[in-house]
Amino acid sequence: MGVPTYYSLPDTMDHWPWPRSINLYAEEVVAASAEWFRSFCAFNATSQRAFDKCNVACELTGISVALAGALVYPFSDRELLRTGCDLFNLFFVFDHYTDVEDAEGCHKMVDAVIDALHHPDQPRLEGEVILGEITRRFWARAIESGSVGPVAQSRFVNYFTKYVRSVVDEAADRDKDIYRSVDGYPAIRRDTVGFRPLYALMLQELPDEIVYHPAMVEMSACVTDMLIIDNDIISYNTEQSAGDARHNLVTVTMLEHKLNLGDTINLLVQQHITLQERFLKAYHSFDPQWDAFTNQQLREALRDVANFPRGIYCWHFECGRYFGSKGAEVGRTRRVQLLPQLLNGDRRQENVAIPVIDELWGKTEGLAV
C-alpha cells in the first residue's frame, strides 16, 4: 500500500463559542510590522521570496506572519497590536533559524536572544546572529511604546526565556534522534508552542493572586494544550516534508499507539473536545470579585484568552505558511494534499529554507496512492 496523497483535516474549532475577530488597525499595523521585519534581511533571496508571498494583499489586510497579532489581539490598541505583530515576526525567524541547528548552535542563538531581552538599550556584538538585534529592537520598542507595563515586562521576559531555552532541548532531541513519549512530549511542547509570552501581554498588570488563581491556571493550561493539538495537526504536513516531524504530537502519538495518520488525528480531536469542555467549565465558573479596575482588566484578559484559540486557528488557514494560496479551500473541503519530502542541504541561519507551499504542491504529481 502506497502513501496516501490526501488526508482529512478536522475542524476542531467548529463549536468554539468565540468567532473570528480582527483588529481595526490590522491593515496599517501588520504592514508596518512586516516592513520592519524585512529590514533585517534575515533570509536569503529565495526564502525572502517565500516570506513575501505570505504578504500579498487580501480583502481585509496583508496576509502575513504578523496577521496572527491582529487575530489574537483583535481588541487591543494600536501600540499593543504592534508589539504583538512584531513578536510573531520574531517567533517566525527564531523558529526557522533554530529548526535546523544542532543544540550547540541553538544555545548560542538563545544566549544572544536572552541577553538582548535584558539589555535592549545596548548594541549587539558585531558578527552575532541577527536574532539578537531583532530581539533587542523588538523589546526596546515594546517598552518605549508603553504597551507593556512593568509587571507584564517581568512576566514576558520569564516566559520568553523559558520558550527559547526549550528550543535548545528540542534541538538536543534532534541531535540524538530522540522521539519523546506521548506523556513526556508535553513537558517540552508547552514551552515551545510559544503561548506563554503572548499570554503575558494579555494579562497586563494583573496581580499574581489572579494569574495563579486555579481557574486562570486551568484555562491557560487548556488553551496551551489546544494550541499544541491544532498546531501539530496542521503543521504535520510541512514538517514531514522538511524531514523533521519528530517534535510533533501527531508523530509521537502514531508511533506510540501504532496508529495510522487518520486514526491519530481522530484521537487528538477527542482530546481537543475534552480540553474545550474543561476550559468552558472554568471560564463560566470564574466570578471576578476584586476592585472595579482590576475586574475590568481581568474581563479583558479573559476575553483575550478565550479568543486566542480561534484567532490562531484562523491564522493557520490565512497566513499561507501551511496551505499556501489554498487556505480557504482547505478550510472549506478539509482535504489536504500530502507534501513530498523535498527540503535538504544547508538550511542554517541566513540560508534557512522557507518553502513556497504552492510550488511544493506542484511537485506531488505521481505520488503513490
GROMACS .gro file of N, CA and C in nm, residues 36 40 90 112-113 116 119-120 122-125 128-140:
model
   75
   36TRP      N    1   0.913   4.635   0.895
   36TRP     CA    2   1.016   4.638   1.000
   36TRP      C    3   1.096   4.509   0.997
   40PHE      N    4   1.563   4.364   0.836
   40PHE     CA    5   1.675   4.291   0.895
   40PHE      C    6   1.745   4.199   0.795
   90LEU      N    7   0.918   3.787   1.522
   90LEU     CA    8   1.033   3.735   1.595
   90LEU      C    9   1.021   3.584   1.614
  112ALA      N   10   2.214   3.485   2.286
  112ALA     CA   11   2.206   3.619   2.226
  112ALA      C   12   2.068   3.680   2.249
  113VAL      N   13   1.964   3.600   2.230
  113VAL     CA   14   1.827   3.649   2.247
  113VAL      C   15   1.799   3.690   2.392
  116ALA      N   16   1.980   4.007   2.481
  116ALA     CA   17   1.915   4.123   2.419
  116ALA      C   18   1.790   4.165   2.497
  119HIS      N   19   1.914   4.360   2.791
  119HIS     CA   20   1.990   4.481   2.760
  119HIS      C   21   1.941   4.542   2.629
  120PRO      N   22   1.814   4.583   2.623
  120PRO     CA   23   1.760   4.634   2.497
  120PRO      C   24   1.816   4.769   2.455
  122GLN      N   25   2.146   4.837   2.462
  122GLN     CA   26   2.288   4.821   2.428
  122GLN      C   27   2.303   4.758   2.290
  123PRO      N   28   2.398   4.806   2.210
  123PRO     CA   29   2.419   4.749   2.076
  123PRO      C   30   2.468   4.605   2.086
  124ARG      N   31   2.436   4.527   1.987
  124ARG     CA   32   2.476   4.387   1.986
  124ARG      C   33   2.618   4.371   1.933
  125LEU      N   34   2.679   4.258   1.962
  125LEU     CA   35   2.815   4.231   1.920
  125LEU      C   36   2.823   4.214   1.768
  128GLU      N   37   2.736   3.877   1.548
  128GLU     CA   38   2.639   3.794   1.619
  128GLU      C   39   2.523   3.760   1.526
  129VAL      N   40   2.459   3.647   1.551
  129VAL     CA   41   2.341   3.609   1.475
  129VAL      C   42   2.237   3.720   1.483
  130ILE      N   43   2.166   3.744   1.373
  130ILE     CA   44   2.073   3.857   1.362
  130ILE      C   45   1.959   3.848   1.463
  131LEU      N   46   1.935   3.730   1.519
  131LEU     CA   47   1.827   3.714   1.617
  131LEU      C   48   1.846   3.808   1.736
  132GLY      N   49   1.971   3.833   1.776
  132GLY     CA   50   1.996   3.921   1.889
  132GLY      C   51   1.947   4.062   1.861
  133GLU      N   52   1.978   4.115   1.744
  133GLU     CA   53   1.937   4.251   1.709
  133GLU      C   54   1.787   4.261   1.689
  134ILE      N   55   1.727   4.161   1.627
  134ILE     CA   56   1.581   4.163   1.611
  134ILE      C   57   1.513   4.165   1.747
  135THR      N   58   1.560   4.080   1.839
  135THR     CA   59   1.503   4.076   1.973
  135THR      C   60   1.522   4.209   2.045
  136ARG      N   61   1.641   4.263   2.036
  136ARG     CA   62   1.671   4.389   2.105
  136ARG      C   63   1.578   4.500   2.059
  137ARG      N   64   1.564   4.513   1.928
  137ARG     CA   65   1.482   4.623   1.876
  137ARG      C   66   1.333   4.599   1.901
  138PHE      N   67   1.292   4.473   1.897
  138PHE     CA   68   1.153   4.441   1.932
  138PHE      C   69   1.122   4.484   2.075
  139TRP      N   70   1.208   4.444   2.168
  139TRP     CA   71   1.180   4.468   2.309
  139TRP      C   72   1.197   4.616   2.345
  140ALA      N   73   1.295   4.682   2.286
  140ALA     CA   74   1.315   4.824   2.311
  140ALA      C   75   1.192   4.903   2.265
   0.00000   0.00000   0.00000
